[in-house]
mmCIF file of C-alpha atoms and ligand atoms in Angstrom:
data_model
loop_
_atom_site.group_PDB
_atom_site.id
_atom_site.type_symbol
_atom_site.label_atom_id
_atom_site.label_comp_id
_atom_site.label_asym_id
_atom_site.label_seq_id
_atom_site.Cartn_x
_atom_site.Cartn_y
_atom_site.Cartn_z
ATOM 1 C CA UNK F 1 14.274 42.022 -79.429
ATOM 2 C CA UNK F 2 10.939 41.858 -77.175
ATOM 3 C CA UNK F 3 8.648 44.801 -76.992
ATOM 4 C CA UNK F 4 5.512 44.546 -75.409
ATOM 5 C CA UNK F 5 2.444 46.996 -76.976
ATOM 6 C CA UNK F 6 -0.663 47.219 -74.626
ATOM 7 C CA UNK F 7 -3.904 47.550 -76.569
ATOM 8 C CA UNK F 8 -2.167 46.221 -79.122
ATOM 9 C CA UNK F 9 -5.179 43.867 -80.297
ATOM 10 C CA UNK F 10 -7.150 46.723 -82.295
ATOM 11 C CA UNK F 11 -6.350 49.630 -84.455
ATOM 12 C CA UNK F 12 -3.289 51.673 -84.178
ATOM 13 C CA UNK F 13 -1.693 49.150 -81.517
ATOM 14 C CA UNK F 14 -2.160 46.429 -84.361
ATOM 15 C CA UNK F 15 -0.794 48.646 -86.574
ATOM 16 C CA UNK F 16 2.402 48.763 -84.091
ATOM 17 C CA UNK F 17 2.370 44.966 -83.643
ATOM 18 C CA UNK F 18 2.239 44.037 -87.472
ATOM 19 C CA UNK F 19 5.070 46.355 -88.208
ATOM 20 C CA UNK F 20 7.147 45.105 -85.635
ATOM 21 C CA UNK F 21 6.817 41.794 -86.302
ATOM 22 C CA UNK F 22 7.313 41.950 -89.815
ATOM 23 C CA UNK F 23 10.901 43.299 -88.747
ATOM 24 C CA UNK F 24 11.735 40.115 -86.815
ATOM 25 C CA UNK F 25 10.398 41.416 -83.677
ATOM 26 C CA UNK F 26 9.244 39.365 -80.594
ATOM 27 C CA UNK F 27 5.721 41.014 -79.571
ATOM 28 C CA UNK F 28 3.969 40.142 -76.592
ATOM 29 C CA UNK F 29 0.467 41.900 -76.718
ATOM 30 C CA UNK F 30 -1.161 43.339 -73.793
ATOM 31 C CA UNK F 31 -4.951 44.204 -74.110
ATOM 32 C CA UNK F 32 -8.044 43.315 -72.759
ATOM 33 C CA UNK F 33 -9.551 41.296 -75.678
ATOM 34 C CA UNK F 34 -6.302 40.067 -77.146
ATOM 35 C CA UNK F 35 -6.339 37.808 -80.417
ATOM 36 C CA UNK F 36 -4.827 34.301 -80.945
ATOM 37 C CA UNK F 37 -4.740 33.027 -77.329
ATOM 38 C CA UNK F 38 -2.710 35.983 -75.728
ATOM 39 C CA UNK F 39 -3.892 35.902 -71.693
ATOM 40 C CA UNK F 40 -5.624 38.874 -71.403
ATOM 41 C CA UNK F 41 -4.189 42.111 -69.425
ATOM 42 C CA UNK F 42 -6.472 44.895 -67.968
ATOM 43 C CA UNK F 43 -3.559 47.560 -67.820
ATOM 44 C CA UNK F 44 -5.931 49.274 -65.414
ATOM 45 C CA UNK F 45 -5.799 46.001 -62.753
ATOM 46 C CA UNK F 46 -2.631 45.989 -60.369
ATOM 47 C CA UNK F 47 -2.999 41.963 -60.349
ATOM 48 C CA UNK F 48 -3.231 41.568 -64.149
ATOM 49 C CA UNK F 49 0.108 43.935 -64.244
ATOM 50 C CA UNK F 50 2.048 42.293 -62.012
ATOM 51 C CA UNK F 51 0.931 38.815 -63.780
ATOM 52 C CA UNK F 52 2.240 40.330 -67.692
ATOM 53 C CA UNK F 53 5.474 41.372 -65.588
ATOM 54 C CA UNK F 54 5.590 37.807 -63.997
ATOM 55 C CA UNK F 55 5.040 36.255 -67.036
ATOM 56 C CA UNK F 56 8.045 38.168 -68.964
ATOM 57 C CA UNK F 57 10.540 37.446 -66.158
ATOM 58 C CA UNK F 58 13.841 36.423 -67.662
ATOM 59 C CA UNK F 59 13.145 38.552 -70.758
ATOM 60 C CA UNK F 60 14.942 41.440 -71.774
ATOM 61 C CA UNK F 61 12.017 44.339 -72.959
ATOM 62 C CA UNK F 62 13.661 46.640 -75.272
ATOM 63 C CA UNK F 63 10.603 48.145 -76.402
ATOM 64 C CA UNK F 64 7.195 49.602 -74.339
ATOM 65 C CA UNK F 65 4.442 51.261 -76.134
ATOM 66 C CA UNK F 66 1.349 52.008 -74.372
ATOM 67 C CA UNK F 67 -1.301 52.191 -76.999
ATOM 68 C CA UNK F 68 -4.396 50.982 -74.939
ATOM 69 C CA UNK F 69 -6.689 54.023 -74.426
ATOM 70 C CA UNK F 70 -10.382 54.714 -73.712
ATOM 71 C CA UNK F 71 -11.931 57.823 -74.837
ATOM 72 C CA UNK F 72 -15.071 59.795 -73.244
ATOM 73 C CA UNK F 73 -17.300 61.797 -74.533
ATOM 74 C CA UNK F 74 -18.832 64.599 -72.975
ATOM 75 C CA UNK F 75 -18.403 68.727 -72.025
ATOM 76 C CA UNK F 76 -17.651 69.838 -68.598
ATOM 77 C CA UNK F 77 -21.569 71.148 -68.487
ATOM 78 C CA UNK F 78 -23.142 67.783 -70.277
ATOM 79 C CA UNK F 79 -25.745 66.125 -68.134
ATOM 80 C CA UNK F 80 -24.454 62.738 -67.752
ATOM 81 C CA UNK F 81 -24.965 60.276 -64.837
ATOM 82 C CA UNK F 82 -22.018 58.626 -65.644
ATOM 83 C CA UNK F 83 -19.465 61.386 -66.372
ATOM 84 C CA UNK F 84 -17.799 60.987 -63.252
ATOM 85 C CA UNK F 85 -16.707 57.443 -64.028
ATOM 86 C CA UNK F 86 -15.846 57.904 -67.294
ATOM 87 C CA UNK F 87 -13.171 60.671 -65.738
ATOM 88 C CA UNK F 88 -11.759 58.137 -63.594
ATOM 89 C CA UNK F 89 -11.570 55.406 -66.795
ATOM 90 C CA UNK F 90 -10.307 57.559 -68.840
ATOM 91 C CA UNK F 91 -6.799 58.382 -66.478
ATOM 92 C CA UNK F 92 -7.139 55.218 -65.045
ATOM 93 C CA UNK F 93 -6.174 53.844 -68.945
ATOM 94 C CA UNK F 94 -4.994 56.615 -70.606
ATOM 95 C CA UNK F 95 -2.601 58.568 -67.798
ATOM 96 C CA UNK F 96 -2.592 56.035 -64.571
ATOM 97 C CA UNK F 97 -1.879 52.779 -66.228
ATOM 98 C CA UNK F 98 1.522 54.188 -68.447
ATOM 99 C CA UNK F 99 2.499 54.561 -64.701
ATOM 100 C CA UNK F 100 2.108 51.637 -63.673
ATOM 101 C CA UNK F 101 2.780 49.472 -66.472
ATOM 102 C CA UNK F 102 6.196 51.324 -67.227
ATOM 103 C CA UNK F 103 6.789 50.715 -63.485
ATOM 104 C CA UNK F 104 6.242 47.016 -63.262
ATOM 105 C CA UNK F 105 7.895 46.203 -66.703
ATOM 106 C CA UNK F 106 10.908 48.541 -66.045
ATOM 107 C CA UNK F 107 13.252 45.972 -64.078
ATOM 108 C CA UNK F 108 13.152 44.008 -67.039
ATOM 109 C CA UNK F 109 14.239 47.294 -69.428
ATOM 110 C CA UNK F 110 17.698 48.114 -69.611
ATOM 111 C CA UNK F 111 20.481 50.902 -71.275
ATOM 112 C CA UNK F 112 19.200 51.459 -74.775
ATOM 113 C CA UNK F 113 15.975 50.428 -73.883
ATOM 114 C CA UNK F 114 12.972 52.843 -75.077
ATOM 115 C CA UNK F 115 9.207 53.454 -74.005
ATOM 116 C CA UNK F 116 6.606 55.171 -76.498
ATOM 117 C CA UNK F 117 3.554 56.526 -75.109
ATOM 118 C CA UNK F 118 0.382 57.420 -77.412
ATOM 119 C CA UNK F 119 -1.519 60.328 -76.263
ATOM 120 C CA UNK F 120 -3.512 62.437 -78.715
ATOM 121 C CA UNK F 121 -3.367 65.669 -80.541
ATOM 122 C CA UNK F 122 -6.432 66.066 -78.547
ATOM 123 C CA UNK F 123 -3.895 66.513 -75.417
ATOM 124 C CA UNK F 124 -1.880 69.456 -77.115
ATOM 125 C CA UNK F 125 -5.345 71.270 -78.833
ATOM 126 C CA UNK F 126 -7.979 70.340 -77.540
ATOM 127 C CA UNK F 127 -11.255 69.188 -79.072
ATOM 128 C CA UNK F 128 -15.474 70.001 -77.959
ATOM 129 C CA UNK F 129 -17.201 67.593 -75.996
ATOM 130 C CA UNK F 130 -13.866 65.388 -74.847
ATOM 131 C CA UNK F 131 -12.885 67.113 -71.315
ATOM 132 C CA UNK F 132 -12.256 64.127 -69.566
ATOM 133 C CA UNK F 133 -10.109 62.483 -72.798
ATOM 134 C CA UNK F 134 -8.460 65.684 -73.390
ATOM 135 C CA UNK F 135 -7.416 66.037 -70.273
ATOM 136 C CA UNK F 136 -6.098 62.458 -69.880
ATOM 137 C CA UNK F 137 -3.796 62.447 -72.855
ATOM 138 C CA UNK F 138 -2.383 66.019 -71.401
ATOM 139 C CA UNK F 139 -1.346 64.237 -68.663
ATOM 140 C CA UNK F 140 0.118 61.501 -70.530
ATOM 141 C CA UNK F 141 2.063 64.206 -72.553
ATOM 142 C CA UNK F 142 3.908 65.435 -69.021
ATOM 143 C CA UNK F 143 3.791 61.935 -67.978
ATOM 144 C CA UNK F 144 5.522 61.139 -71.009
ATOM 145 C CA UNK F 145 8.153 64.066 -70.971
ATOM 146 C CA UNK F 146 8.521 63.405 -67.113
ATOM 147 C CA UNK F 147 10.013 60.058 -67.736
ATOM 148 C CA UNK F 148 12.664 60.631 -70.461
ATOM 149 C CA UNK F 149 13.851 62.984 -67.622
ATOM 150 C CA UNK F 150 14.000 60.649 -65.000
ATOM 151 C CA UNK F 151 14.749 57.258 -67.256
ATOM 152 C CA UNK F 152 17.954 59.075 -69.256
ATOM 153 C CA UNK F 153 20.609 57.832 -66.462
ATOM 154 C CA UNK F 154 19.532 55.078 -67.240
ATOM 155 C CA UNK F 155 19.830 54.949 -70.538
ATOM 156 C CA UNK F 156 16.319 54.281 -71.392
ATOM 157 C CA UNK F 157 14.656 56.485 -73.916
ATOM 158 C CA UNK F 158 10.757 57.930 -73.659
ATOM 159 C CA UNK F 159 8.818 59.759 -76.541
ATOM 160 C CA UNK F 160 5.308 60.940 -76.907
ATOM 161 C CA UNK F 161 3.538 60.445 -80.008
ATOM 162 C CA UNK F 162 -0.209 62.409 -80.773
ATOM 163 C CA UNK F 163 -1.968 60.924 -83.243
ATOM 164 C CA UNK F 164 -4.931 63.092 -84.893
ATOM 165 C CA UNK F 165 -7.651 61.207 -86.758
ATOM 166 C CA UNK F 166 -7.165 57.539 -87.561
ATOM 167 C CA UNK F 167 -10.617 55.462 -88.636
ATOM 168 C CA UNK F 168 -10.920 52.868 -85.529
ATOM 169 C CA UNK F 169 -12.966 51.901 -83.040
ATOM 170 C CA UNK F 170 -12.246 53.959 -80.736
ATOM 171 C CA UNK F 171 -12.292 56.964 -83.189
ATOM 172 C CA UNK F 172 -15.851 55.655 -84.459
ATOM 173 C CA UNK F 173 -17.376 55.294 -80.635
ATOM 174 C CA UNK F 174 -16.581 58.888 -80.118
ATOM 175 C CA UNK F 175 -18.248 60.465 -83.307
ATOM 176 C CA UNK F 176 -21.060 58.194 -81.978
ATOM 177 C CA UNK F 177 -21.472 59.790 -78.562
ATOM 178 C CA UNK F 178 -20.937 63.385 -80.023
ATOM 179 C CA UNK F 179 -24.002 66.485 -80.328
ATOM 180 C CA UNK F 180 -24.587 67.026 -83.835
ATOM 181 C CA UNK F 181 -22.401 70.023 -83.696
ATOM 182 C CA UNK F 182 -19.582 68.670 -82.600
ATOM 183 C CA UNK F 183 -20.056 65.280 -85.115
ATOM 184 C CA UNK F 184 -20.172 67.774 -87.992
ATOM 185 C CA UNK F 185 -17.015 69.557 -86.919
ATOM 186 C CA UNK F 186 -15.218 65.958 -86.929
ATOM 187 C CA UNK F 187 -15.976 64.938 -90.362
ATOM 188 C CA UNK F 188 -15.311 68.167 -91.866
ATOM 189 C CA UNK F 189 -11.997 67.220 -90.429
ATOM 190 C CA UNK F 190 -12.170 71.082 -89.437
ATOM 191 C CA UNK F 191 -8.026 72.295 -88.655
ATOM 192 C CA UNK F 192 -6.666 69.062 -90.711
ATOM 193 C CA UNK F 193 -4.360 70.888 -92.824
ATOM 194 C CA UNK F 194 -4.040 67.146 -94.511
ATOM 195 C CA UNK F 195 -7.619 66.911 -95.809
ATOM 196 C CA UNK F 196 -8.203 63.398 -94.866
ATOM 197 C CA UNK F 197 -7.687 60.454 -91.390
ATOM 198 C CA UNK F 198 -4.399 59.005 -91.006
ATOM 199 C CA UNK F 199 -3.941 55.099 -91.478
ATOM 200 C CA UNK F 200 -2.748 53.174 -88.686
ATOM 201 C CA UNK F 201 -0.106 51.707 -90.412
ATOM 202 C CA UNK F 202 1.255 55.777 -90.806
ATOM 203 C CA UNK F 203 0.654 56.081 -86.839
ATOM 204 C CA UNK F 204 2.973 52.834 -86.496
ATOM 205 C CA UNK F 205 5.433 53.672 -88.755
ATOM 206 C CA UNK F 206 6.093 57.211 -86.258
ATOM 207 C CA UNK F 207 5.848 54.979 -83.017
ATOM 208 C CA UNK F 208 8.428 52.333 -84.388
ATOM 209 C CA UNK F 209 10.463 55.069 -85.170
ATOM 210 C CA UNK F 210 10.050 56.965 -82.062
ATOM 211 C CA UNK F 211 10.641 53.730 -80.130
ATOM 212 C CA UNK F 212 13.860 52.947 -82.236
ATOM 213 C CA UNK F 213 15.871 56.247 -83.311
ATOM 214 C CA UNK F 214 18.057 56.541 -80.750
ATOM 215 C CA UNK F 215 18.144 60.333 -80.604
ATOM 216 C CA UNK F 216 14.929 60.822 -80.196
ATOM 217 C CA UNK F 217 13.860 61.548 -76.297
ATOM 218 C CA UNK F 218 11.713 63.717 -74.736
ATOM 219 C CA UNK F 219 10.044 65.009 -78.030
ATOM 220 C CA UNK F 220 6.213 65.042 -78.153
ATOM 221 C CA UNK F 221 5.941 64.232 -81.938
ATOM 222 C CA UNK F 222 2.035 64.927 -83.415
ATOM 223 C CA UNK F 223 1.440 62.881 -85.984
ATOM 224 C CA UNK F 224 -1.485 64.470 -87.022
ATOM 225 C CA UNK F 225 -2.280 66.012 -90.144
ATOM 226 C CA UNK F 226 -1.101 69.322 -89.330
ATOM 227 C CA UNK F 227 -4.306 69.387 -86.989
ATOM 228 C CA UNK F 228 -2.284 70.658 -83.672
ATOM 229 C CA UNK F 229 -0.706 73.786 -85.486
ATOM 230 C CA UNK F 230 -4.024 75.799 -84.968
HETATM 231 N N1 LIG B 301 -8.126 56.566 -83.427
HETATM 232 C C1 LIG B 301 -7.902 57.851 -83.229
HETATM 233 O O1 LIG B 301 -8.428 58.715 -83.950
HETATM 234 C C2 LIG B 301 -6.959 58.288 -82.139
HETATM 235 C C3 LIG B 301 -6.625 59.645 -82.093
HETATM 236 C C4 LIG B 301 -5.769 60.076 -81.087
HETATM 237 C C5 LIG B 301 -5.265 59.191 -80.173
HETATM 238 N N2 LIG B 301 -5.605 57.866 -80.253
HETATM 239 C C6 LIG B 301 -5.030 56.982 -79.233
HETATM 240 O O2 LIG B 301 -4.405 55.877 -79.850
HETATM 241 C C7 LIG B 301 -4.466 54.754 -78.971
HETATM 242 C C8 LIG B 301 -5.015 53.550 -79.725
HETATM 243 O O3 LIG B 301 -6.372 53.835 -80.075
HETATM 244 P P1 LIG B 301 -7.141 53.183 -81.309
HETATM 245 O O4 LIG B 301 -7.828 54.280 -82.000
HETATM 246 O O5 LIG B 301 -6.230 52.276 -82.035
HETATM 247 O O6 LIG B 301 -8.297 52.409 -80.508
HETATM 248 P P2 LIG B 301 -8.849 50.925 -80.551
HETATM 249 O O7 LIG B 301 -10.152 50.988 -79.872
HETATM 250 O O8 LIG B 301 -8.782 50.377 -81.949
HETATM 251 O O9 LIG B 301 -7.784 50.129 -79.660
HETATM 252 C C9 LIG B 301 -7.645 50.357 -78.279
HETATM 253 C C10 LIG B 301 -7.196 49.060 -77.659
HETATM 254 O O10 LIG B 301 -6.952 49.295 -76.251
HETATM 255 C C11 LIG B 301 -7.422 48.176 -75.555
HETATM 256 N N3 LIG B 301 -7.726 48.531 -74.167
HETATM 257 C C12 LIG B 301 -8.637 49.422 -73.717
HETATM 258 N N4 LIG B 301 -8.663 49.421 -72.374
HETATM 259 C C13 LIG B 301 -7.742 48.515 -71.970
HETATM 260 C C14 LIG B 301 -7.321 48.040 -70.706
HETATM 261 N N5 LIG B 301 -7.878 48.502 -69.573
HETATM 262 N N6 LIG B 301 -6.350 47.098 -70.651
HETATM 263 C C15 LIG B 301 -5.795 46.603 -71.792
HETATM 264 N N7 LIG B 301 -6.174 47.003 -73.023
HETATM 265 C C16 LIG B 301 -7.140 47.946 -73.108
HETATM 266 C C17 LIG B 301 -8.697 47.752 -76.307
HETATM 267 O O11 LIG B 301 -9.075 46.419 -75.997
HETATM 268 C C18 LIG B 301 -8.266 47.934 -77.752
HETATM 269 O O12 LIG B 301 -7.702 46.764 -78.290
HETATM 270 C C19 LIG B 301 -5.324 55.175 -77.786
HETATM 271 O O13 LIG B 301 -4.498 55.547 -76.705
HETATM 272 C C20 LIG B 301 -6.074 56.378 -78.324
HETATM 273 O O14 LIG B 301 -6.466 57.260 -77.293
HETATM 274 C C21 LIG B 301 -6.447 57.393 -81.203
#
C-alpha cells in the first residue's frame, strides 16, 4: 500500500508516517522541509503539485492525508500589517491546497481508496485570537464532508479528523503570538474535559483509523479531549 501524508515531516504528520510505516506501509512524505532526502513539496505551489503527482505516476495511492497546516494568530480587530497575508496562507495551506492536492493525486486513487483531512477542533468551536485559522479549518471541515459526497461513486472514502491540543511546533508558535489573555486561557487547557494535550502518536492512531475503517465516510471525528463539546 502507498499513502502519501503532506506535512508529514513534523509533529502529528510524523506521528501518521511512523505508524504507517511500522505497519508495512509505503510512505511518500510531502512537506516543505522533509527529512532524509525526500524532494521537497510546497502543497501551496501548483508546479511542486503537479511534480509529487509526476513523480508517483504508475503508483497506486490508497491512502491521502493532508496534515500540512499553518496557523495565524490574530482577532478580526488586531492591528497587524500582515494579517491580510496570513488570511491568504492560512487557506492557501490549510483549505486551498486539500483541493488541489486531492485533485492532482486523485487519478492515481482508486475504489477502496481513502483521503483523511486534518482540520482542527478550532474549526467546529472556535478559539480567541485565531480568525483567520479558525476559519480555514471550517472550510476544510465542508471541504472535507463535500468530498466523501462527491468521491463515494467512486468508491473512495473521505473523513475529517479535529485534533485539539497536541505539543508541536505549530501548537508552540501560536501560544507564542497570543495576548496574555488568550495564552493563559490555552494552558489552563480551559473546555478540555481531558485535563491534559494529546500525543501525536493518539492523533495518528484516529487518522490511520479514519483512513483505513472502511465504514467510516463523511464523519468529522474530534479527537480532542472532549474540548469541542462546549
Ligand atoms: N498541534 C496542534 O495543537 C493542532 C491542533 C489542531 C489542529 N492541528 C493541525 O494538525 C496538522 C499538523 O500540525 P502539527 O501541529 O503537527 O504542526 P507541525 O508544525 O509540527 O507540522 C506541520 C507540517 O506542515 C508542513 N507544511 C507547512 N506548510 C507547508 C506547505 N506549504 N507545503 C508542504 N508542507 C507544509 C511543515 O513543514 C510541517 O512539517 C495541521 O493541519 C494543524 O493545523 C494541530
Amino acid at each position: 500500500m502507498t499513502a502519501v501524508v503532506t506535512g508529514g515531516a513534523s509533529g502529528i504528520g510524523a506521528a501518521v508516517v511512523a505508524r504507517l510505516r511500522a505497519a508495512g506501509t509505503d510512505v511518500v512524505v510531502a512537506d516543505l522541509h522533509p527529512v532524509a532526502g525526500a524532494d521537497p513539496v510546497d502543497v501551496t505551489d501548483a508546479a511542486s503539485v503537479r511534480a509529487l503527482a509526476s513523480r508517483l505516476a504508475g503508483r497506486q495511492v490508497e491512502l491521502l492525508v493532508h496534515c500540512a497546516g499553518t496557523v495565524a494568530v490574530g482577532a478580526v480587530d488586531t492591528p497587524s500589517e500582515q494579517a491580510d497575508e496570513d488570511w491568504d496562507r492560512a487557506f492557501a495551506v490549510n483549505v486551498k491546497a486539500v483541493w488541489t492536492v486531492s485533485r492532482a493525486l486523485l487519478p492515481l486513487m482508486g475504489e477502496g481508496a481513502a483521503i483523511v483531512v486534518v482540520a482542527s477542533a478550532a474549526g467546529l468551536r472556535p478559539i480567541a485570537e485565531m480568525a483567520a485559522y479558525v476559519a480555514s479549518k471550517s472550510a476544510a471541515v465542508g471541504l472535507a464532508r463535500s468530498m466523501a459526497l462527491d468521491l463515494a461513486p467512486r468508491g473512495i472514502r473521505v473523513n475529517c479528523v479535529c485534533p485539539g491540543l497536541v505539543d508541536t511546533p505549530m501548537a508552540r508558535a501560536a501560544q507564542r503570538g497570543r495576548s496574555p489573555a488568550a495564552r493563559d486561557a490555552v494552558a489552563a487547557r480551559q473546555g478540555y474535559l481531558v485535563g491534559r494535550d494529546g500525543t501525536a502518536d493518539e492523533l495518528a492512531e484516529a487518522i490511520v483509523l479514519a483512513g483505513t475503517n472502511g465504514y467510516l465516510t463523511g464523519s468529522t471525528i474530534a479527537v480532542d479531549g472532549g474540548r469541542s463539546l462546549h
